[in-house]
Structure formats: C-alpha cells, structure tokens
mmCIF file of C-alpha atoms and ligand atoms in Angstrom:
data_model
loop_
_atom_site.group_PDB
_atom_site.id
_atom_site.type_symbol
_atom_site.label_atom_id
_atom_site.label_comp_id
_atom_site.label_asym_id
_atom_site.label_seq_id
_atom_site.Cartn_x
_atom_site.Cartn_y
_atom_site.Cartn_z
ATOM 1 C CA MET A 1 117.999 -0.740 51.266
ATOM 2 C CA LYS A 2 118.790 -0.231 47.570
ATOM 3 C CA THR A 3 116.131 0.029 44.877
ATOM 4 C CA THR A 4 116.294 -1.883 41.606
ATOM 5 C CA GLY A 5 116.608 1.537 39.922
ATOM 6 C CA GLU A 6 120.172 1.800 41.275
ATOM 7 C CA PHE A 7 121.320 -1.058 39.016
ATOM 8 C CA PHE A 8 122.233 -0.526 35.364
ATOM 9 C CA ARG A 9 119.661 -1.808 32.958
ATOM 10 C CA LEU A 10 119.360 -1.924 29.167
ATOM 11 C CA PRO A 11 115.776 -1.029 28.199
ATOM 12 C CA PHE A 12 114.789 -3.996 25.995
ATOM 13 C CA CYS A 13 111.226 -4.216 27.323
ATOM 14 C CA LEU A 14 108.167 -2.215 26.350
ATOM 15 C CA LEU A 15 106.699 -1.569 29.783
ATOM 16 C CA PRO A 16 104.314 -1.861 31.431
ATOM 17 C CA THR A 17 103.093 -5.094 29.867
ATOM 18 C CA PRO A 18 99.267 -5.305 29.713
ATOM 19 C CA LEU A 19 97.299 -6.567 32.714
ATOM 20 C CA TYR A 20 93.563 -7.237 32.414
ATOM 21 C CA ARG A 21 90.708 -9.495 33.482
ATOM 22 C CA LEU A 22 90.073 -12.684 31.494
ATOM 23 C CA ALA A 23 86.274 -12.396 31.203
ATOM 24 C CA ASN A 24 85.613 -15.738 29.488
ATOM 25 C CA ILE A 25 88.083 -17.795 31.509
ATOM 26 C CA SER A 26 86.729 -16.239 34.719
ATOM 27 C CA LYS A 27 83.238 -17.392 33.744
ATOM 28 C CA VAL A 28 84.407 -20.912 32.852
ATOM 29 C CA LEU A 29 86.374 -21.354 36.084
ATOM 30 C CA GLY A 30 83.958 -19.415 38.334
ATOM 31 C CA LYS A 31 86.782 -17.222 39.705
ATOM 32 C CA ASN A 32 88.200 -13.745 39.104
ATOM 33 C CA ILE A 33 91.177 -14.449 36.866
ATOM 34 C CA TYR A 34 93.468 -11.730 35.543
ATOM 35 C CA ILE A 35 96.469 -12.055 33.264
ATOM 36 C CA LYS A 36 99.817 -10.245 33.177
ATOM 37 C CA ARG A 37 101.023 -10.349 29.578
ATOM 38 C CA ASP A 38 104.759 -10.877 30.004
ATOM 39 C CA ASP A 39 104.575 -12.823 26.751
ATOM 40 C CA LEU A 40 104.480 -9.300 25.293
ATOM 41 C CA THR A 41 107.720 -7.904 26.695
ATOM 42 C CA GLY A 42 108.527 -6.343 23.350
ATOM 43 C CA ILE A 43 111.508 -8.060 21.743
ATOM 44 C CA ALA A 44 111.566 -11.203 19.542
ATOM 45 C CA LEU A 45 108.359 -13.037 20.537
ATOM 46 C CA GLY A 46 108.504 -11.790 24.125
ATOM 47 C CA GLY A 47 108.713 -13.686 27.403
ATOM 48 C CA ASN A 48 109.884 -13.429 30.981
ATOM 49 C CA LYS A 49 113.625 -13.749 30.315
ATOM 50 C CA VAL A 50 113.786 -10.270 28.800
ATOM 51 C CA ARG A 51 113.239 -8.613 32.197
ATOM 52 C CA LYS A 52 116.243 -10.524 33.560
ATOM 53 C CA LEU A 53 118.370 -9.833 30.489
ATOM 54 C CA GLU A 54 117.923 -6.070 30.907
ATOM 55 C CA PHE A 55 120.069 -6.309 34.044
ATOM 56 C CA LEU A 56 122.366 -9.135 32.960
ATOM 57 C CA LEU A 57 123.400 -7.665 29.615
ATOM 58 C CA ALA A 58 123.884 -4.230 31.200
ATOM 59 C CA GLU A 59 126.467 -5.923 33.424
ATOM 60 C CA ALA A 60 127.988 -7.676 30.392
ATOM 61 C CA LYS A 61 128.397 -4.318 28.625
ATOM 62 C CA ALA A 62 129.755 -2.639 31.766
ATOM 63 C CA LYS A 63 132.386 -5.391 32.006
ATOM 64 C CA GLY A 64 133.415 -4.816 28.402
ATOM 65 C CA ALA A 65 132.209 -8.155 27.037
ATOM 66 C CA GLY A 66 131.853 -8.680 23.301
ATOM 67 C CA TYR A 67 130.284 -12.123 23.634
ATOM 68 C CA VAL A 68 127.536 -13.558 25.766
ATOM 69 C CA ILE A 69 127.370 -17.307 26.393
ATOM 70 C CA THR A 70 124.337 -19.019 27.826
ATOM 71 C CA THR A 71 122.551 -22.366 27.888
ATOM 72 C CA GLY A 72 119.247 -24.201 28.141
ATOM 73 C CA GLY A 73 117.409 -27.076 26.525
ATOM 74 C CA ALA A 74 117.350 -27.326 22.739
ATOM 75 C CA GLN A 75 114.111 -25.313 22.625
ATOM 76 C CA SER A 76 115.169 -22.844 25.320
ATOM 77 C CA ASN A 77 113.188 -19.588 25.305
ATOM 78 C CA HIS A 78 115.880 -18.072 27.477
ATOM 79 C CA ALA A 79 118.633 -18.861 24.959
ATOM 80 C CA MET A 80 116.564 -17.447 22.082
ATOM 81 C CA LEU A 81 115.790 -14.241 23.986
ATOM 82 C CA THR A 82 119.429 -13.905 25.022
ATOM 83 C CA ALA A 83 120.373 -14.019 21.322
ATOM 84 C CA ALA A 84 117.733 -11.375 20.513
ATOM 85 C CA CYS A 85 118.756 -9.007 23.318
ATOM 86 C CA ALA A 86 122.476 -9.571 22.714
ATOM 87 C CA GLY A 87 122.019 -8.554 19.079
ATOM 88 C CA ARG A 88 120.256 -5.360 20.135
ATOM 89 C CA ALA A 89 123.074 -4.607 22.571
ATOM 90 C CA GLY A 90 125.760 -5.222 19.933
ATOM 91 C CA LEU A 91 126.997 -8.449 21.533
ATOM 92 C CA LYS A 92 127.623 -11.787 19.829
ATOM 93 C CA SER A 93 125.895 -14.799 21.357
ATOM 94 C CA ILE A 94 126.946 -18.429 21.752
ATOM 95 C CA LEU A 95 124.237 -20.832 22.916
ATOM 96 C CA VAL A 96 125.500 -24.097 24.418
ATOM 97 C CA LEU A 97 122.342 -26.181 24.395
ATOM 98 C CA LYS A 98 121.531 -29.589 25.833
ATOM 99 C CA GLN A 99 121.023 -32.020 23.010
ATOM 100 C CA ARG A 100 117.665 -33.096 24.428
ATOM 101 C CA GLY A 101 114.126 -32.771 23.114
ATOM 102 C CA VAL A 102 113.365 -31.275 19.699
ATOM 103 C CA CYS A 103 116.769 -30.503 18.159
ATOM 104 C CA GLU A 104 115.708 -29.861 14.545
ATOM 105 C CA ARG A 105 115.680 -26.353 13.106
ATOM 106 C CA LYS A 106 112.133 -25.703 14.357
ATOM 107 C CA GLY A 107 110.557 -23.475 16.995
ATOM 108 C CA ASN A 108 113.171 -21.587 18.968
ATOM 109 C CA LEU A 109 116.073 -23.199 17.087
ATOM 110 C CA LEU A 110 114.801 -21.616 13.878
ATOM 111 C CA LEU A 111 114.637 -18.262 15.666
ATOM 112 C CA ASP A 112 118.155 -18.725 17.128
ATOM 113 C CA ASP A 113 119.380 -19.136 13.580
ATOM 114 C CA LEU A 114 117.525 -16.057 12.294
ATOM 115 C CA LEU A 115 118.913 -14.058 15.217
ATOM 116 C CA GLY A 116 122.449 -14.938 14.164
ATOM 117 C CA ALA A 117 123.344 -16.889 17.296
ATOM 118 C CA GLU A 118 126.003 -19.573 17.240
ATOM 119 C CA VAL A 119 124.411 -22.785 18.513
ATOM 120 C CA ARG A 120 126.536 -25.621 19.889
ATOM 121 C CA PHE A 121 124.904 -28.811 21.174
ATOM 122 C CA LEU A 122 126.282 -30.839 24.041
ATOM 123 C CA ASP A 123 125.089 -34.419 24.458
ATOM 124 C CA THR A 124 124.678 -34.441 28.248
ATOM 125 C CA GLU A 125 122.052 -34.509 31.013
ATOM 126 C CA SER A 126 124.047 -32.323 33.327
ATOM 127 C CA TYR A 127 124.420 -28.567 33.488
ATOM 128 C CA ASP A 128 127.786 -29.084 35.240
ATOM 129 C CA ASP A 129 129.125 -30.448 31.934
ATOM 130 C CA ILE A 130 127.635 -27.476 30.101
ATOM 131 C CA TYR A 131 129.115 -24.957 32.531
ATOM 132 C CA SER A 132 132.589 -26.518 32.087
ATOM 133 C CA GLU A 133 132.174 -26.237 28.327
ATOM 134 C CA MET A 134 131.056 -22.603 28.701
ATOM 135 C CA GLU A 135 134.213 -21.897 30.742
ATOM 136 C CA ARG A 136 136.346 -23.592 28.106
ATOM 137 C CA ILE A 137 134.812 -21.457 25.353
ATOM 138 C CA THR A 138 135.393 -18.343 27.484
ATOM 139 C CA GLU A 139 139.106 -19.208 27.785
ATOM 140 C CA GLU A 140 139.336 -19.944 24.067
ATOM 141 C CA LEU A 141 137.836 -16.515 23.276
ATOM 142 C CA SER A 142 140.065 -14.862 25.835
ATOM 143 C CA LYS A 143 143.170 -16.213 24.065
ATOM 144 C CA LYS A 144 141.914 -14.471 20.937
ATOM 145 C CA GLY A 145 141.472 -11.234 22.873
ATOM 146 C CA HIS A 146 137.698 -11.419 23.326
ATOM 147 C CA LYS A 147 135.822 -11.085 26.582
ATOM 148 C CA ALA A 148 132.763 -13.259 27.196
ATOM 149 C CA TYR A 149 129.981 -12.895 29.771
ATOM 150 C CA ARG A 150 128.372 -16.144 30.930
ATOM 151 C CA ILE A 151 124.729 -16.440 31.966
ATOM 152 C CA PRO A 152 123.563 -19.595 33.799
ATOM 153 C CA VAL A 153 120.413 -21.464 32.787
ATOM 154 C CA GLY A 154 117.274 -19.304 32.805
ATOM 155 C CA GLY A 155 119.236 -16.178 33.775
ATOM 156 C CA SER A 156 118.333 -16.931 37.382
ATOM 157 C CA THR A 157 121.093 -15.128 39.237
ATOM 158 C CA ALA A 158 120.351 -12.549 41.934
ATOM 159 C CA LEU A 159 120.970 -9.788 39.379
ATOM 160 C CA GLY A 160 118.586 -11.331 36.817
ATOM 161 C CA THR A 161 115.977 -11.868 39.514
ATOM 162 C CA LEU A 162 115.767 -8.084 39.993
ATOM 163 C CA GLY A 163 113.728 -8.067 36.766
ATOM 164 C CA TYR A 164 110.868 -9.784 38.593
ATOM 165 C CA VAL A 165 111.223 -7.646 41.712
ATOM 166 C CA ASN A 166 110.513 -4.793 39.299
ATOM 167 C CA CYS A 167 107.644 -6.662 37.695
ATOM 168 C CA ALA A 168 105.958 -6.991 41.106
ATOM 169 C CA GLY A 169 106.236 -3.224 41.503
ATOM 170 C CA GLU A 170 104.688 -2.776 38.067
ATOM 171 C CA ILE A 171 101.813 -5.121 38.981
ATOM 172 C CA ALA A 172 101.234 -3.232 42.253
ATOM 173 C CA GLY A 173 100.951 0.025 40.290
ATOM 174 C CA GLN A 174 98.528 -1.472 37.773
ATOM 175 C CA ALA A 175 96.411 -3.020 40.544
ATOM 176 C CA LYS A 176 96.197 0.342 42.306
ATOM 177 C CA ALA A 177 95.096 2.092 39.099
ATOM 178 C CA MET A 178 92.370 -0.580 38.670
ATOM 179 C CA HIS A 179 91.315 -0.206 42.336
ATOM 180 C CA ILE A 180 91.825 -3.884 43.081
ATOM 181 C CA ASN A 181 94.145 -6.036 45.174
ATOM 182 C CA PHE A 182 95.510 -9.341 44.030
ATOM 183 C CA ASP A 183 95.165 -12.124 46.586
ATOM 184 C CA HIS A 184 97.242 -14.494 44.480
ATOM 185 C CA ILE A 185 99.851 -14.422 41.743
ATOM 186 C CA ILE A 186 100.446 -17.695 39.904
ATOM 187 C CA CYS A 187 103.557 -18.213 37.774
ATOM 188 C CA ALA A 188 105.407 -21.045 36.068
ATOM 189 C CA VAL A 189 108.720 -22.163 37.611
ATOM 190 C CA GLY A 190 111.678 -23.399 35.572
ATOM 191 C CA SER A 191 114.905 -22.069 37.051
ATOM 192 C CA GLY A 192 113.274 -20.138 39.909
ATOM 193 C CA GLY A 193 114.136 -16.491 39.220
ATOM 194 C CA THR A 194 110.665 -15.414 38.222
ATOM 195 C CA GLN A 195 109.002 -16.710 41.358
ATOM 196 C CA ALA A 196 111.860 -15.561 43.600
ATOM 197 C CA GLY A 197 111.707 -12.018 42.190
ATOM 198 C CA LEU A 198 107.919 -11.836 42.385
ATOM 199 C CA ALA A 199 107.986 -13.133 45.958
ATOM 200 C CA ILE A 200 110.524 -10.499 47.087
ATOM 201 C CA GLY A 201 108.681 -7.823 45.123
ATOM 202 C CA ALA A 202 105.324 -8.869 46.588
ATOM 203 C CA ARG A 203 106.743 -8.452 50.096
ATOM 204 C CA LEU A 204 107.947 -4.987 49.181
ATOM 205 C CA TYR A 205 104.998 -3.690 47.178
ATOM 206 C CA MET A 206 101.937 -5.843 47.968
ATOM 207 C CA PRO A 207 102.458 -7.763 51.210
ATOM 208 C CA GLN A 208 98.889 -9.158 51.150
ATOM 209 C CA THR A 209 99.570 -11.049 47.888
ATOM 210 C CA LYS A 210 100.612 -14.697 47.904
ATOM 211 C CA VAL A 211 102.881 -15.918 45.090
ATOM 212 C CA THR A 212 102.420 -19.553 44.065
ATOM 213 C CA GLY A 213 104.797 -21.189 41.612
ATOM 214 C CA ILE A 214 103.729 -24.051 39.387
ATOM 215 C CA SER A 215 106.742 -26.129 38.586
ATOM 216 C CA ALA A 216 107.395 -27.507 35.108
ATOM 217 C CA ASP A 217 110.534 -29.374 36.195
ATOM 218 C CA ASN A 218 111.367 -31.872 38.956
ATOM 219 C CA GLN A 219 113.937 -29.802 40.817
ATOM 220 C CA PRO A 220 113.950 -29.049 44.564
ATOM 221 C CA PHE A 221 112.455 -25.583 44.115
ATOM 222 C CA GLY A 222 111.396 -25.537 47.777
ATOM 223 C CA LYS A 223 115.101 -24.888 48.432
ATOM 224 C CA ILE A 224 116.198 -23.232 45.175
ATOM 225 C CA VAL A 225 113.634 -20.414 45.178
ATOM 226 C CA PRO A 226 114.138 -19.288 48.815
ATOM 227 C CA GLN A 227 117.912 -19.387 48.282
ATOM 228 C CA LEU A 228 117.579 -17.165 45.244
ATOM 229 C CA MET A 229 115.299 -14.883 47.280
ATOM 230 C CA ARG A 230 117.990 -14.617 49.980
ATOM 231 C CA GLN A 231 120.700 -13.801 47.404
ATOM 232 C CA THR A 232 118.485 -11.196 45.759
ATOM 233 C CA ALA A 233 117.556 -9.673 49.135
ATOM 234 C CA GLU A 234 121.284 -9.442 49.909
ATOM 235 C CA LEU A 235 121.985 -7.687 46.598
ATOM 236 C CA LEU A 236 119.304 -5.149 47.557
ATOM 237 C CA ASN A 237 120.480 -4.864 51.184
ATOM 238 C CA TYR A 238 116.983 -5.931 52.165
ATOM 239 C CA ARG A 239 117.143 -7.236 55.706
ATOM 240 C CA GLU A 240 113.895 -9.170 56.172
ATOM 241 C CA PRO A 241 114.591 -12.864 56.721
ATOM 242 C CA VAL A 242 113.465 -15.262 53.992
ATOM 243 C CA ARG A 243 112.149 -18.634 55.092
ATOM 244 C CA ASN A 244 111.487 -21.663 52.886
ATOM 245 C CA ARG A 245 107.795 -21.456 53.783
ATOM 246 C CA ASP A 246 107.606 -17.939 52.313
ATOM 247 C CA ILE A 247 106.837 -19.494 48.961
ATOM 248 C CA SER A 248 104.186 -21.927 47.769
ATOM 249 C CA LEU A 249 104.850 -24.517 45.116
ATOM 250 C CA LYS A 250 102.816 -26.997 43.178
ATOM 251 C CA TYR A 251 104.392 -29.500 40.782
ATOM 252 C CA MET A 252 102.676 -30.003 37.411
ATOM 253 C CA VAL A 253 105.544 -31.646 35.513
ATOM 254 C CA GLY A 254 103.672 -34.628 34.098
ATOM 255 C CA GLU A 255 106.046 -37.102 32.448
ATOM 256 C CA GLY A 256 109.000 -34.761 32.538
ATOM 257 C CA TYR A 257 110.476 -31.376 31.772
ATOM 258 C CA ALA A 258 109.619 -30.234 28.242
ATOM 259 C CA VAL A 259 107.393 -33.273 27.674
ATOM 260 C CA PRO A 260 103.910 -31.965 26.844
ATOM 261 C CA SER A 261 101.193 -33.220 29.222
ATOM 262 C CA ARG A 262 97.483 -33.885 28.653
ATOM 263 C CA GLU A 263 96.455 -31.319 31.314
ATOM 264 C CA GLY A 264 98.849 -28.759 29.874
ATOM 265 C CA ASN A 265 97.562 -29.280 26.337
ATOM 266 C CA GLU A 266 93.955 -28.898 27.517
ATOM 267 C CA ALA A 267 94.870 -25.647 29.251
ATOM 268 C CA ILE A 268 96.523 -24.395 26.044
ATOM 269 C CA ARG A 269 93.319 -25.121 24.096
ATOM 270 C CA LEU A 270 91.078 -23.520 26.707
ATOM 271 C CA MET A 271 93.115 -20.305 26.762
ATOM 272 C CA ALA A 272 93.327 -20.183 22.965
ATOM 273 C CA GLU A 273 89.606 -20.835 22.401
ATOM 274 C CA GLN A 274 88.305 -18.561 25.159
ATOM 275 C CA GLU A 275 90.743 -15.662 25.061
ATOM 276 C CA GLY A 276 92.780 -15.882 21.861
ATOM 277 C CA ILE A 277 96.002 -16.212 23.859
ATOM 278 C CA PHE A 278 98.661 -18.842 23.170
ATOM 279 C CA LEU A 279 100.266 -20.608 26.109
ATOM 280 C CA ASP A 280 103.198 -22.988 25.597
ATOM 281 C CA PRO A 281 103.644 -26.732 26.155
ATOM 282 C CA VAL A 282 106.758 -26.519 28.382
ATOM 283 C CA TYR A 283 105.832 -23.936 31.051
ATOM 284 C CA THR A 284 102.708 -21.811 30.837
ATOM 285 C CA GLY A 285 100.308 -24.536 29.637
ATOM 286 C CA LYS A 286 101.297 -26.680 32.617
ATOM 287 C CA ALA A 287 101.196 -23.645 34.923
ATOM 288 C CA PHE A 288 97.691 -22.729 33.817
ATOM 289 C CA ALA A 289 96.650 -26.379 34.242
ATOM 290 C CA GLY A 290 97.961 -26.018 37.805
ATOM 291 C CA LEU A 291 95.854 -22.898 38.321
ATOM 292 C CA ILE A 292 92.762 -24.789 37.093
ATOM 293 C CA GLU A 293 93.476 -27.567 39.593
ATOM 294 C CA LEU A 294 93.916 -25.080 42.412
ATOM 295 C CA CYS A 295 90.485 -23.638 41.493
ATOM 296 C CA LYS A 296 88.970 -27.108 41.870
ATOM 297 C CA THR A 297 90.693 -27.952 45.156
ATOM 298 C CA GLY A 298 89.489 -24.846 47.037
ATOM 299 C CA TYR A 299 92.935 -23.214 47.217
ATOM 300 C CA PHE A 300 91.418 -19.823 46.346
ATOM 301 C CA GLY A 301 88.698 -17.955 48.248
ATOM 302 C CA GLU A 302 85.368 -17.344 46.529
ATOM 303 C CA ASN A 303 86.008 -13.680 45.675
ATOM 304 C CA ASP A 304 89.795 -13.769 45.447
ATOM 305 C CA ASN A 305 91.481 -11.853 42.671
ATOM 306 C CA ILE A 306 93.937 -14.207 40.982
ATOM 307 C CA LEU A 307 96.645 -13.008 38.609
ATOM 308 C CA PHE A 308 98.222 -15.446 36.153
ATOM 309 C CA LEU A 309 101.649 -14.399 34.885
ATOM 310 C CA HIS A 310 101.967 -15.325 31.219
ATOM 311 C CA SER A 311 105.717 -15.762 30.945
ATOM 312 C CA GLY A 312 105.790 -16.417 27.165
ATOM 313 C CA GLY A 313 107.108 -19.458 25.329
ATOM 314 C CA ALA A 314 104.582 -19.798 22.498
ATOM 315 C CA SER A 315 107.456 -19.931 19.981
ATOM 316 C CA SER A 316 108.091 -23.519 21.063
ATOM 317 C CA LEU A 317 104.533 -24.479 19.982
ATOM 318 C CA PHE A 318 105.988 -24.738 16.478
ATOM 319 C CA ALA A 319 108.518 -27.354 17.588
ATOM 320 C CA TYR A 320 106.227 -29.836 19.407
HETATM 321 C C1 LIG B 1 112.017 -19.798 31.607
HETATM 322 C C2 LIG B 1 110.542 -19.770 31.536
HETATM 323 C C3 LIG B 1 109.748 -19.887 32.694
HETATM 324 C C4 LIG B 1 110.335 -20.126 34.045
HETATM 325 O O1 LIG B 1 110.920 -18.983 34.603
HETATM 326 P P1 LIG B 1 112.122 -19.156 35.629
HETATM 327 O O2 LIG B 1 112.461 -17.783 36.037
HETATM 328 O O3 LIG B 1 113.224 -19.840 34.888
HETATM 329 O O4 LIG B 1 111.632 -20.008 36.753
HETATM 330 C C5 LIG B 1 108.382 -19.801 32.555
HETATM 331 N N1 LIG B 1 107.808 -19.634 31.352
HETATM 332 C C6 LIG B 1 108.530 -19.533 30.226
HETATM 333 C C7 LIG B 1 107.812 -19.371 28.942
HETATM 334 C C8 LIG B 1 109.923 -19.588 30.276
HETATM 335 O O5 LIG B 1 110.633 -19.489 29.144
#
C-alpha cells in the first residue's frame, strides 16, 4: 500500500488544526462532544477544501498548468478557497459558478473578487452543462498557449480525498496524545470527499471509530461516498473491500441545498452563544443540527466520545 506522503502536496494548511472538548455544548447536550477546527486550516477564512487543494494544485503545478478552473454554487466555499490557494501557488483561477442562490457581491463572491478570481456565471441546474463550459474554456485557453487544470465540484476526486485520509491520521494522533478514543466522527456532506477520506482514514488509523455524514444536499450519497472510497483506496493500493454499508448517512437538507433551515439556524446560534464558534447556514449548521438530533434519538452511547468536524463556511454567513 502507498501512504498519502508519497503524493505531491503544496503546504497551504497550518497543521494540525486544533481539536478540543466543547465544555458548554457537552453540558447542554449531555454528551462528550469534541470539535476538530478545520475551519482554521490557515488560508483565506479556512475550511475543509484546503486539505484537498494541497494535493490537487500540486498536480496542477506538476502538469505545468497556469490556470485552474473549478465550479460550485454562487456562494461556493470550495471555489473561494481554490482562488485563494491558486493565488498562493502562482496560478490564475476561473470560477464557473451556478447562477443560483445569492449571486450579489456578498459573502464568498466578495472574497472571490478580492482574491482576483475571474467569476463567470452559468444559468443552469446541471453540473454537466458547467463541465462542458469548463472544457470549452480549457480549449480556448489552450489555443492561446495556456494550460488549464480543471477541478470538479467540491474537489472530490480520489486525489483530493487524500486530504481527509490525512486528516483522519491527524485526528488519531491528537486522540492518542489526549489519551482518548473517538467512538464517532460527525461531518457535513456536500460532494462526498470529506466523509469518504475520513472513512478510509478511520479504517487505517482508528478502526473503532464510526464516521457519520450529515448531508446538506439531496444526492444519492449512499452510492457516491462508497464509490469515492473505492477510487481513493485504489489510488493508495489499499486492498480492503469497501461496501456501501461502511458509511452512515443522515439527511438534514431541509427545504433544499443552500437554503437555510430552522434547525440549522438554531444550531448556529447555540454554537455561537455557547462556544464562540461560527457555523455556516449551508453545511455545518445543518450538520450540527443533525448531531443534536442523533443525541436525542439514542444514536450515541452514554459515554461515547463524539468528534464534530467543523469544515468551515462561515464566510457565507455574510451572504444569507
Ligand atoms: C464543501 C463543504 C462541505 C462538504 O464537504 P464535501 O467534501 O464536499 O462533502 C462541508 N462544509 C463546508 C463548509 C464546505 O464548504
């Protein structure tokens, strides 16, 4: 088997990100809740995509690209962080965003502008349309002698997913130093790479830990995440079979992707008031609302240690 260390990586992150017990939240919920602060990954306003971009942009540089093209919703954290990391790596970025949701120069769109990214909107529901447009732009650049590297939505390729295999190793090391074991890791799910990487990494570094994804989008993640796990395992030459039941999922979408929900907003307030930490309305607020529900439904054992992955996103608070 290969290790993630055998793949090129640009060091954008300040690692390890903090991991600690949420004393007030633990009291309120009557459980042992810890947080992994991947909202503090160390570039722009932080977030989970940076761990993926370390691997993806290393590949872009190795292939001699001068441009990176990616996509997402109008308020995409991934697109914003791609622009930030691309700038650091000396690459130009083009963001082909879905013209859906908050499209004014607020939240992440303001940051995209400050980061010098070129933003192009496409009025479509479908990422297939966006990917065709991204290919067209690549050809256009190629005619002018420029090479572009394309990153699909959320950076959730097998290579990007290695970032969260690594994160699981980092968590295992921090848990060991604190003399605890985590029974559960809870993370938000949007394109699947974070959960897929954590699930592979948990198998490798903490096989007693169960990874539960809380979905903020109505996609068939029960298939998408295991498939991404299989592709990532293949990239690592890791031979253990991956089955669909190797992951747990709970849907907390509410009215729709990127539509704030009542439960999510309450979770944002609770975390802000009790711990001084900002969650976001698209992913982590809904994910923490999911964790609260799992506490109520007896999903966790009485003395379980539960780790919530804060994957970032608070920059979109200023758009909603
Ligand atoms: C993208 C994103 C997620 C979801 O991660 P995936 O790897 O795409 O599933 C969760 N939280 C935030 C803040 C994000 O930006």
